[in-house]
């Protein structure tokens, strides 16, 4: 993906990123069960160390789709006693996401893209976000699913949020050719450990 010259205009970059997204998604989905389990164990250990060094109280995470790293058992078993927890939902298409309170065993309903969201409509404002990565680059910029929802959310937050990207090392790119709307992660965690930019 990275030995192809990328023109400097935004249309060409958009096309490149769309192709790159498909390639990275295929790599992520193809990650075998044993490899995925080993990687997730390392990722959880790195996240535990990062979170132990913070005094934040409200953590937003994600319900995994398309081969994303599944942190639900880790969140349920390790974080539920320490943090208020929240899952994202999309109240209006192409607008920032909001976060509903989640607790282990909480009743769920289907949200946007049929991703489960809590039935409890209580909204929280996370000060830490665990954000899934389709791909990421050496400057901490994230390639997501292409909807721009996390970028809109972070831009509109109006306050400091610790942004922790979570993904597999095989989706690391030298650059995603970031555009004006892209917001870099503070930390990216993969099975190779944590990269910190903040």
mmCIF file with all atom_site columns, C-alpha atoms in Angstrom:
data_model
loop_
_atom_site.group_PDB
_atom_site.id
_atom_site.type_symbol
_atom_site.label_atom_id
_atom_site.label_alt_id
_atom_site.label_comp_id
_atom_site.label_asym_id
_atom_site.label_entity_id
_atom_site.label_seq_id
_atom_site.pdbx_PDB_ins_code
_atom_site.Cartn_x
_atom_site.Cartn_y
_atom_site.Cartn_z
_atom_site.occupancy
_atom_site.B_iso_or_equiv
_atom_site.pdbx_formal_charge
_atom_site.auth_seq_id
_atom_site.auth_comp_id
_atom_site.auth_asym_id
_atom_site.auth_atom_id
_atom_site.pdbx_PDB_model_num
ATOM 1   C CA . UNK A 1 1   ? 0.000   0.000   0.000  1.00 0.00 ? 1   UNK A CA 1
ATOM 2   C CA . UNK A 1 2   ? 2.810   2.392   0.770  1.00 0.00 ? 2   UNK A CA 1
ATOM 3   C CA . UNK A 1 3   ? 5.085   2.157   -2.264 1.00 0.00 ? 3   UNK A CA 1
ATOM 4   C CA . UNK A 1 4   ? 2.481   3.868   -4.496 1.00 0.00 ? 4   UNK A CA 1
ATOM 5   C CA . UNK A 1 5   ? 3.018   7.572   -5.073 1.00 0.00 ? 5   UNK A CA 1
ATOM 6   C CA . UNK A 1 6   ? 0.096   9.545   -3.661 1.00 0.00 ? 6   UNK A CA 1
ATOM 7   C CA . UNK A 1 7   ? -0.858  12.771  -5.469 1.00 0.00 ? 7   UNK A CA 1
ATOM 8   C CA . UNK A 1 8   ? -1.252  15.746  -3.189 1.00 0.00 ? 8   UNK A CA 1
ATOM 9   C CA . UNK A 1 9   ? -4.876  16.486  -4.077 1.00 0.00 ? 9   UNK A CA 1
ATOM 10  C CA . UNK A 1 10  ? -7.620  15.452  -1.707 1.00 0.00 ? 10  UNK A CA 1
ATOM 11  C CA . UNK A 1 11  ? -9.593  13.430  -4.282 1.00 0.00 ? 11  UNK A CA 1
ATOM 12  C CA . UNK A 1 12  ? -6.648  11.130  -4.970 1.00 0.00 ? 12  UNK A CA 1
ATOM 13  C CA . UNK A 1 13  ? -5.962  10.765  -1.250 1.00 0.00 ? 13  UNK A CA 1
ATOM 14  C CA . UNK A 1 14  ? -9.622  9.936   -0.607 1.00 0.00 ? 14  UNK A CA 1
ATOM 15  C CA . UNK A 1 15  ? -9.453  7.149   -3.219 1.00 0.00 ? 15  UNK A CA 1
ATOM 16  C CA . UNK A 1 16  ? -6.185  5.848   -1.799 1.00 0.00 ? 16  UNK A CA 1
ATOM 17  C CA . UNK A 1 17  ? -7.616  5.770   1.706  1.00 0.00 ? 17  UNK A CA 1
ATOM 18  C CA . UNK A 1 18  ? -10.726 3.930   0.543  1.00 0.00 ? 18  UNK A CA 1
ATOM 19  C CA . UNK A 1 19  ? -8.534  1.232   -1.040 1.00 0.00 ? 19  UNK A CA 1
ATOM 20  C CA . UNK A 1 20  ? -6.257  1.167   2.002  1.00 0.00 ? 20  UNK A CA 1
ATOM 21  C CA . UNK A 1 21  ? -9.266  0.819   4.304  1.00 0.00 ? 21  UNK A CA 1
ATOM 22  C CA . UNK A 1 22  ? -10.443 -2.279  2.420  1.00 0.00 ? 22  UNK A CA 1
ATOM 23  C CA . UNK A 1 23  ? -6.965  -3.810  2.647  1.00 0.00 ? 23  UNK A CA 1
ATOM 24  C CA . UNK A 1 24  ? -6.579  -3.092  6.371  1.00 0.00 ? 24  UNK A CA 1
ATOM 25  C CA . UNK A 1 25  ? -10.086 -4.383  7.124  1.00 0.00 ? 25  UNK A CA 1
ATOM 26  C CA . UNK A 1 26  ? -9.282  -7.622  5.298  1.00 0.00 ? 26  UNK A CA 1
ATOM 27  C CA . UNK A 1 27  ? -6.077  -8.007  7.326  1.00 0.00 ? 27  UNK A CA 1
ATOM 28  C CA . UNK A 1 28  ? -7.927  -7.383  10.561 1.00 0.00 ? 28  UNK A CA 1
ATOM 29  C CA . UNK A 1 29  ? -10.785 -9.773  9.810  1.00 0.00 ? 29  UNK A CA 1
ATOM 30  C CA . UNK A 1 30  ? -8.312  -12.471 8.683  1.00 0.00 ? 30  UNK A CA 1
ATOM 31  C CA . UNK A 1 31  ? -6.476  -12.415 12.024 1.00 0.00 ? 31  UNK A CA 1
ATOM 32  C CA . UNK A 1 32  ? -6.699  -16.016 13.227 1.00 0.00 ? 32  UNK A CA 1
ATOM 33  C CA . UNK A 1 33  ? -8.164  -17.005 16.589 1.00 0.00 ? 33  UNK A CA 1
ATOM 34  C CA . UNK A 1 34  ? -4.900  -17.925 18.319 1.00 0.00 ? 34  UNK A CA 1
ATOM 35  C CA . UNK A 1 35  ? -3.116  -14.851 16.975 1.00 0.00 ? 35  UNK A CA 1
ATOM 36  C CA . UNK A 1 36  ? -6.061  -12.670 17.946 1.00 0.00 ? 36  UNK A CA 1
ATOM 37  C CA . UNK A 1 37  ? -6.193  -14.098 21.471 1.00 0.00 ? 37  UNK A CA 1
ATOM 38  C CA . UNK A 1 38  ? -2.448  -13.618 22.037 1.00 0.00 ? 38  UNK A CA 1
ATOM 39  C CA . UNK A 1 39  ? -2.570  -10.077 20.669 1.00 0.00 ? 39  UNK A CA 1
ATOM 40  C CA . UNK A 1 40  ? -5.583  -9.186  22.805 1.00 0.00 ? 40  UNK A CA 1
ATOM 41  C CA . UNK A 1 41  ? -3.831  -10.402 25.966 1.00 0.00 ? 41  UNK A CA 1
ATOM 42  C CA . UNK A 1 42  ? -0.869  -8.104  25.288 1.00 0.00 ? 42  UNK A CA 1
ATOM 43  C CA . UNK A 1 43  ? -3.137  -5.191  24.393 1.00 0.00 ? 43  UNK A CA 1
ATOM 44  C CA . UNK A 1 44  ? -5.114  -5.610  27.618 1.00 0.00 ? 44  UNK A CA 1
ATOM 45  C CA . UNK A 1 45  ? -1.914  -5.607  29.690 1.00 0.00 ? 45  UNK A CA 1
ATOM 46  C CA . UNK A 1 46  ? -0.750  -2.385  28.013 1.00 0.00 ? 46  UNK A CA 1
ATOM 47  C CA . UNK A 1 47  ? -4.150  -0.765  28.541 1.00 0.00 ? 47  UNK A CA 1
ATOM 48  C CA . UNK A 1 48  ? -4.168  -1.804  32.193 1.00 0.00 ? 48  UNK A CA 1
ATOM 49  C CA . UNK A 1 49  ? -0.818  -0.076  32.716 1.00 0.00 ? 49  UNK A CA 1
ATOM 50  C CA . UNK A 1 50  ? -1.990  3.102   30.950 1.00 0.00 ? 50  UNK A CA 1
ATOM 51  C CA . UNK A 1 51  ? -5.280  3.270   32.833 1.00 0.00 ? 51  UNK A CA 1
ATOM 52  C CA . UNK A 1 52  ? -3.596  2.633   36.181 1.00 0.00 ? 52  UNK A CA 1
ATOM 53  C CA . UNK A 1 53  ? -1.651  5.864   35.669 1.00 0.00 ? 53  UNK A CA 1
ATOM 54  C CA . UNK A 1 54  ? -4.722  8.049   35.175 1.00 0.00 ? 54  UNK A CA 1
ATOM 55  C CA . UNK A 1 55  ? -7.212  9.569   37.548 1.00 0.00 ? 55  UNK A CA 1
ATOM 56  C CA . UNK A 1 56  ? -9.995  9.757   34.973 1.00 0.00 ? 56  UNK A CA 1
ATOM 57  C CA . UNK A 1 57  ? -13.351 8.330   35.969 1.00 0.00 ? 57  UNK A CA 1
ATOM 58  C CA . UNK A 1 58  ? -15.458 7.854   32.813 1.00 0.00 ? 58  UNK A CA 1
ATOM 59  C CA . UNK A 1 59  ? -14.369 5.544   30.019 1.00 0.00 ? 59  UNK A CA 1
ATOM 60  C CA . UNK A 1 60  ? -15.951 5.114   26.614 1.00 0.00 ? 60  UNK A CA 1
ATOM 61  C CA . UNK A 1 61  ? -15.259 1.895   24.749 1.00 0.00 ? 61  UNK A CA 1
ATOM 62  C CA . UNK A 1 62  ? -16.780 0.180   21.710 1.00 0.00 ? 62  UNK A CA 1
ATOM 63  C CA . UNK A 1 63  ? -18.824 -2.868  20.779 1.00 0.00 ? 63  UNK A CA 1
ATOM 64  C CA . UNK A 1 64  ? -16.570 -4.713  18.291 1.00 0.00 ? 64  UNK A CA 1
ATOM 65  C CA . UNK A 1 65  ? -17.497 -5.148  14.627 1.00 0.00 ? 65  UNK A CA 1
ATOM 66  C CA . UNK A 1 66  ? -15.580 -6.275  11.538 1.00 0.00 ? 66  UNK A CA 1
ATOM 67  C CA . UNK A 1 67  ? -12.787 -8.023  13.429 1.00 0.00 ? 67  UNK A CA 1
ATOM 68  C CA . UNK A 1 68  ? -12.004 -5.210  15.875 1.00 0.00 ? 68  UNK A CA 1
ATOM 69  C CA . UNK A 1 69  ? -10.087 -6.105  19.037 1.00 0.00 ? 69  UNK A CA 1
ATOM 70  C CA . UNK A 1 70  ? -12.725 -7.361  21.465 1.00 0.00 ? 70  UNK A CA 1
ATOM 71  C CA . UNK A 1 71  ? -12.224 -5.607  24.795 1.00 0.00 ? 71  UNK A CA 1
ATOM 72  C CA . UNK A 1 72  ? -15.616 -6.471  26.278 1.00 0.00 ? 72  UNK A CA 1
ATOM 73  C CA . UNK A 1 73  ? -14.372 -9.180  28.702 1.00 0.00 ? 73  UNK A CA 1
ATOM 74  C CA . UNK A 1 74  ? -11.499 -6.914  29.792 1.00 0.00 ? 74  UNK A CA 1
ATOM 75  C CA . UNK A 1 75  ? -13.837 -3.978  30.365 1.00 0.00 ? 75  UNK A CA 1
ATOM 76  C CA . UNK A 1 76  ? -16.378 -6.150  32.187 1.00 0.00 ? 76  UNK A CA 1
ATOM 77  C CA . UNK A 1 77  ? -13.919 -8.003  34.418 1.00 0.00 ? 77  UNK A CA 1
ATOM 78  C CA . UNK A 1 78  ? -11.205 -5.398  34.993 1.00 0.00 ? 78  UNK A CA 1
ATOM 79  C CA . UNK A 1 79  ? -12.627 -1.902  34.507 1.00 0.00 ? 79  UNK A CA 1
ATOM 80  C CA . UNK A 1 80  ? -16.260 -2.055  35.602 1.00 0.00 ? 80  UNK A CA 1
ATOM 81  C CA . UNK A 1 81  ? -15.438 -1.524  39.296 1.00 0.00 ? 81  UNK A CA 1
ATOM 82  C CA . UNK A 1 82  ? -13.214 1.461   38.636 1.00 0.00 ? 82  UNK A CA 1
ATOM 83  C CA . UNK A 1 83  ? -14.847 3.480   35.839 1.00 0.00 ? 83  UNK A CA 1
ATOM 84  C CA . UNK A 1 84  ? -18.215 4.678   34.770 1.00 0.00 ? 84  UNK A CA 1
ATOM 85  C CA . UNK A 1 85  ? -18.528 2.986   31.390 1.00 0.00 ? 85  UNK A CA 1
ATOM 86  C CA . UNK A 1 86  ? -20.187 4.163   28.203 1.00 0.00 ? 86  UNK A CA 1
ATOM 87  C CA . UNK A 1 87  ? -20.820 2.899   24.686 1.00 0.00 ? 87  UNK A CA 1
ATOM 88  C CA . UNK A 1 88  ? -21.213 5.142   21.638 1.00 0.00 ? 88  UNK A CA 1
ATOM 89  C CA . UNK A 1 89  ? -24.432 5.621   19.758 1.00 0.00 ? 89  UNK A CA 1
ATOM 90  C CA . UNK A 1 90  ? -25.337 7.780   16.789 1.00 0.00 ? 90  UNK A CA 1
ATOM 91  C CA . UNK A 1 91  ? -28.404 9.936   17.471 1.00 0.00 ? 91  UNK A CA 1
ATOM 92  C CA . UNK A 1 92  ? -28.232 11.706  14.088 1.00 0.00 ? 92  UNK A CA 1
ATOM 93  C CA . UNK A 1 93  ? -26.442 10.522  10.961 1.00 0.00 ? 93  UNK A CA 1
ATOM 94  C CA . UNK A 1 94  ? -23.217 12.443  10.148 1.00 0.00 ? 94  UNK A CA 1
ATOM 95  C CA . UNK A 1 95  ? -23.215 14.178  13.532 1.00 0.00 ? 95  UNK A CA 1
ATOM 96  C CA . UNK A 1 96  ? -21.010 13.561  16.611 1.00 0.00 ? 96  UNK A CA 1
ATOM 97  C CA . UNK A 1 97  ? -21.687 10.369  18.538 1.00 0.00 ? 97  UNK A CA 1
ATOM 98  C CA . UNK A 1 98  ? -22.963 10.405  22.088 1.00 0.00 ? 98  UNK A CA 1
ATOM 99  C CA . UNK A 1 99  ? -22.318 7.886   24.826 1.00 0.00 ? 99  UNK A CA 1
ATOM 100 C CA . UNK A 1 100 ? -24.828 5.890   26.849 1.00 0.00 ? 100 UNK A CA 1
ATOM 101 C CA . UNK A 1 101 ? -24.080 4.441   30.263 1.00 0.00 ? 101 UNK A CA 1
ATOM 102 C CA . UNK A 1 102 ? -23.259 0.727   30.221 1.00 0.00 ? 102 UNK A CA 1
ATOM 103 C CA . UNK A 1 103 ? -22.839 -1.773  33.040 1.00 0.00 ? 103 UNK A CA 1
ATOM 104 C CA . UNK A 1 104 ? -22.227 -5.529  32.836 1.00 0.00 ? 104 UNK A CA 1
ATOM 105 C CA . UNK A 1 105 ? -25.511 -7.262  32.059 1.00 0.00 ? 105 UNK A CA 1
ATOM 106 C CA . UNK A 1 106 ? -27.172 -4.055  30.862 1.00 0.00 ? 106 UNK A CA 1
ATOM 107 C CA . UNK A 1 107 ? -30.128 -4.564  28.482 1.00 0.00 ? 107 UNK A CA 1
ATOM 108 C CA . UNK A 1 108 ? -29.117 -3.731  24.915 1.00 0.00 ? 108 UNK A CA 1
ATOM 109 C CA . UNK A 1 109 ? -30.915 -2.683  21.759 1.00 0.00 ? 109 UNK A CA 1
ATOM 110 C CA . UNK A 1 110 ? -29.863 -2.305  18.121 1.00 0.00 ? 110 UNK A CA 1
ATOM 111 C CA . UNK A 1 111 ? -28.346 1.012   17.098 1.00 0.00 ? 111 UNK A CA 1
ATOM 112 C CA . UNK A 1 112 ? -26.912 2.458   13.889 1.00 0.00 ? 112 UNK A CA 1
ATOM 113 C CA . UNK A 1 113 ? -25.354 -0.215  11.600 1.00 0.00 ? 113 UNK A CA 1
ATOM 114 C CA . UNK A 1 114 ? -27.100 -2.743  13.927 1.00 0.00 ? 114 UNK A CA 1
ATOM 115 C CA . UNK A 1 115 ? -24.393 -2.239  16.557 1.00 0.00 ? 115 UNK A CA 1
ATOM 116 C CA . UNK A 1 116 ? -25.772 -2.960  20.048 1.00 0.00 ? 116 UNK A CA 1
ATOM 117 C CA . UNK A 1 117 ? -26.243 0.051   22.325 1.00 0.00 ? 117 UNK A CA 1
ATOM 118 C CA . UNK A 1 118 ? -27.529 0.255   25.909 1.00 0.00 ? 118 UNK A CA 1
ATOM 119 C CA . UNK A 1 119 ? -31.269 0.643   26.342 1.00 0.00 ? 119 UNK A CA 1
ATOM 120 C CA . UNK A 1 120 ? -30.514 3.005   29.236 1.00 0.00 ? 120 UNK A CA 1
ATOM 121 C CA . UNK A 1 121 ? -30.616 6.460   27.645 1.00 0.00 ? 121 UNK A CA 1
ATOM 122 C CA . UNK A 1 122 ? -28.485 8.067   30.369 1.00 0.00 ? 122 UNK A CA 1
ATOM 123 C CA . UNK A 1 123 ? -25.699 9.949   28.586 1.00 0.00 ? 123 UNK A CA 1
ATOM 124 C CA . UNK A 1 124 ? -22.158 10.240  29.923 1.00 0.00 ? 124 UNK A CA 1
ATOM 125 C CA . UNK A 1 125 ? -19.186 12.345  28.823 1.00 0.00 ? 125 UNK A CA 1
ATOM 126 C CA . UNK A 1 126 ? -16.110 10.085  28.772 1.00 0.00 ? 126 UNK A CA 1
ATOM 127 C CA . UNK A 1 127 ? -12.736 11.565  29.618 1.00 0.00 ? 127 UNK A CA 1
ATOM 128 C CA . UNK A 1 128 ? -11.009 8.506   28.100 1.00 0.00 ? 128 UNK A CA 1
ATOM 129 C CA . UNK A 1 129 ? -11.995 6.919   24.800 1.00 0.00 ? 129 UNK A CA 1
ATOM 130 C CA . UNK A 1 130 ? -10.837 3.512   23.597 1.00 0.00 ? 130 UNK A CA 1
ATOM 131 C CA . UNK A 1 131 ? -11.171 3.918   19.827 1.00 0.00 ? 131 UNK A CA 1
ATOM 132 C CA . UNK A 1 132 ? -10.939 1.042   17.326 1.00 0.00 ? 132 UNK A CA 1
ATOM 133 C CA . UNK A 1 133 ? -8.458  1.335   14.468 1.00 0.00 ? 133 UNK A CA 1
ATOM 134 C CA . UNK A 1 134 ? -8.855  0.122   10.901 1.00 0.00 ? 134 UNK A CA 1
ATOM 135 C CA . UNK A 1 135 ? -5.325  1.420   10.429 1.00 0.00 ? 135 UNK A CA 1
ATOM 136 C CA . UNK A 1 136 ? -2.954  3.913   12.015 1.00 0.00 ? 136 UNK A CA 1
ATOM 137 C CA . UNK A 1 137 ? 0.220   5.707   11.089 1.00 0.00 ? 137 UNK A CA 1
ATOM 138 C CA . UNK A 1 138 ? 3.539   6.703   12.607 1.00 0.00 ? 138 UNK A CA 1
ATOM 139 C CA . UNK A 1 139 ? 2.206   10.089  13.730 1.00 0.00 ? 139 UNK A CA 1
ATOM 140 C CA . UNK A 1 140 ? -0.791  8.668   15.600 1.00 0.00 ? 140 UNK A CA 1
ATOM 141 C CA . UNK A 1 141 ? -3.390  9.401   12.944 1.00 0.00 ? 141 UNK A CA 1
ATOM 142 C CA . UNK A 1 142 ? -6.189  6.883   12.664 1.00 0.00 ? 142 UNK A CA 1
ATOM 143 C CA . UNK A 1 143 ? -7.833  5.321   9.668  1.00 0.00 ? 143 UNK A CA 1
ATOM 144 C CA . UNK A 1 144 ? -11.399 4.518   10.688 1.00 0.00 ? 144 UNK A CA 1
ATOM 145 C CA . UNK A 1 145 ? -14.430 3.092   8.952  1.00 0.00 ? 145 UNK A CA 1
ATOM 146 C CA . UNK A 1 146 ? -14.809 6.202   6.818  1.00 0.00 ? 146 UNK A CA 1
ATOM 147 C CA . UNK A 1 147 ? -17.795 7.900   8.435  1.00 0.00 ? 147 UNK A CA 1
ATOM 148 C CA . UNK A 1 148 ? -15.799 10.531  10.347 1.00 0.00 ? 148 UNK A CA 1
ATOM 149 C CA . UNK A 1 149 ? -17.846 10.041  13.508 1.00 0.00 ? 149 UNK A CA 1
ATOM 150 C CA . UNK A 1 150 ? -14.991 9.965   16.008 1.00 0.00 ? 150 UNK A CA 1
ATOM 151 C CA . UNK A 1 151 ? -13.300 12.981  14.388 1.00 0.00 ? 151 UNK A CA 1
ATOM 152 C CA . UNK A 1 152 ? -16.540 14.973  14.645 1.00 0.00 ? 152 UNK A CA 1
ATOM 153 C CA . UNK A 1 153 ? -17.026 13.837  18.230 1.00 0.00 ? 153 UNK A CA 1
ATOM 154 C CA . UNK A 1 154 ? -13.523 14.779  19.335 1.00 0.00 ? 154 UNK A CA 1
ATOM 155 C CA . UNK A 1 155 ? -13.643 18.118  17.546 1.00 0.00 ? 155 UNK A CA 1
ATOM 156 C CA . UNK A 1 156 ? -16.955 19.059  19.163 1.00 0.00 ? 156 UNK A CA 1
ATOM 157 C CA . UNK A 1 157 ? -16.051 17.881  22.673 1.00 0.00 ? 157 UNK A CA 1
ATOM 158 C CA . UNK A 1 158 ? -14.724 21.244  23.831 1.00 0.00 ? 158 UNK A CA 1
ATOM 159 C CA . UNK A 1 159 ? -12.581 19.584  26.487 1.00 0.00 ? 159 UNK A CA 1
ATOM 160 C CA . UNK A 1 160 ? -9.602  17.314  26.892 1.00 0.00 ? 160 UNK A CA 1
ATOM 161 C CA . UNK A 1 161 ? -10.250 13.629  26.194 1.00 0.00 ? 161 UNK A CA 1
ATOM 162 C CA . UNK A 1 162 ? -7.521  10.996  26.353 1.00 0.00 ? 162 UNK A CA 1
ATOM 163 C CA . UNK A 1 163 ? -7.706  9.293   22.953 1.00 0.00 ? 163 UNK A CA 1
ATOM 164 C CA . UNK A 1 164 ? -6.428  5.707   22.968 1.00 0.00 ? 164 UNK A CA 1
ATOM 165 C CA . UNK A 1 165 ? -6.492  3.899   19.625 1.00 0.00 ? 165 UNK A CA 1
ATOM 166 C CA . UNK A 1 166 ? -6.683  0.093   19.764 1.00 0.00 ? 166 UNK A CA 1
ATOM 167 C CA . UNK A 1 167 ? -5.763  -2.186  16.881 1.00 0.00 ? 167 UNK A CA 1
ATOM 168 C CA . UNK A 1 168 ? -3.461  -4.794  15.394 1.00 0.00 ? 168 UNK A CA 1
ATOM 169 C CA . UNK A 1 169 ? 0.140   -4.105  14.428 1.00 0.00 ? 169 UNK A CA 1
ATOM 170 C CA . UNK A 1 170 ? -0.430  -5.482  10.920 1.00 0.00 ? 170 UNK A CA 1
ATOM 171 C CA . UNK A 1 171 ? -2.539  -2.380  10.167 1.00 0.00 ? 171 UNK A CA 1
ATOM 172 C CA . UNK A 1 172 ? 0.322   0.063   10.884 1.00 0.00 ? 172 UNK A CA 1
ATOM 173 C CA . UNK A 1 173 ? 1.080   2.392   7.949  1.00 0.00 ? 173 UNK A CA 1
ATOM 174 C CA . UNK A 1 174 ? 3.868   4.948   7.512  1.00 0.00 ? 174 UNK A CA 1
ATOM 175 C CA . UNK A 1 175 ? 1.153   7.565   6.900  1.00 0.00 ? 175 UNK A CA 1
ATOM 176 C CA . UNK A 1 176 ? -2.577  7.753   6.273  1.00 0.00 ? 176 UNK A CA 1
ATOM 177 C CA . UNK A 1 177 ? -2.005  11.115  4.503  1.00 0.00 ? 177 UNK A CA 1
ATOM 178 C CA . UNK A 1 178 ? -3.955  13.000  7.192  1.00 0.00 ? 178 UNK A CA 1
ATOM 179 C CA . UNK A 1 179 ? -6.384  15.702  6.108  1.00 0.00 ? 179 UNK A CA 1
ATOM 180 C CA . UNK A 1 180 ? -7.631  18.822  7.898  1.00 0.00 ? 180 UNK A CA 1
ATOM 181 C CA . UNK A 1 181 ? -10.389 16.912  9.709  1.00 0.00 ? 181 UNK A CA 1
ATOM 182 C CA . UNK A 1 182 ? -8.206  14.068  11.050 1.00 0.00 ? 182 UNK A CA 1
ATOM 183 C CA . UNK A 1 183 ? -7.457  14.145  14.777 1.00 0.00 ? 183 UNK A CA 1
ATOM 184 C CA . UNK A 1 184 ? -4.476  12.101  16.019 1.00 0.00 ? 184 UNK A CA 1
ATOM 185 C CA . UNK A 1 185 ? -4.617  9.670   18.891 1.00 0.00 ? 185 UNK A CA 1
ATOM 186 C CA . UNK A 1 186 ? -2.697  10.415  22.086 1.00 0.00 ? 186 UNK A CA 1
ATOM 187 C CA . UNK A 1 187 ? -1.770  6.740   22.411 1.00 0.00 ? 187 UNK A CA 1
ATOM 188 C CA . UNK A 1 188 ? -2.029  3.746   20.092 1.00 0.00 ? 188 UNK A CA 1
ATOM 189 C CA . UNK A 1 189 ? -1.985  0.265   21.620 1.00 0.00 ? 189 UNK A CA 1
ATOM 190 C CA . UNK A 1 190 ? -1.307  -2.904  19.631 1.00 0.00 ? 190 UNK A CA 1
ATOM 191 C CA . UNK A 1 191 ? 0.270   -6.261  20.435 1.00 0.00 ? 191 UNK A CA 1
ATOM 192 C CA . UNK A 1 192 ? 3.626   -4.478  19.975 1.00 0.00 ? 192 UNK A CA 1
ATOM 193 C CA . UNK A 1 193 ? 2.871   -2.257  22.968 1.00 0.00 ? 193 UNK A CA 1
ATOM 194 C CA . UNK A 1 194 ? 1.900   1.380   23.373 1.00 0.00 ? 194 UNK A CA 1
ATOM 195 C CA . UNK A 1 195 ? 3.025   4.295   21.241 1.00 0.00 ? 195 UNK A CA 1
ATOM 196 C CA . UNK A 1 196 ? 2.548   7.612   23.055 1.00 0.00 ? 196 UNK A CA 1
ATOM 197 C CA . UNK A 1 197 ? 2.344   11.020  21.369 1.00 0.00 ? 197 UNK A CA 1
ATOM 198 C CA . UNK A 1 198 ? 0.649   13.172  24.010 1.00 0.00 ? 198 UNK A CA 1
#
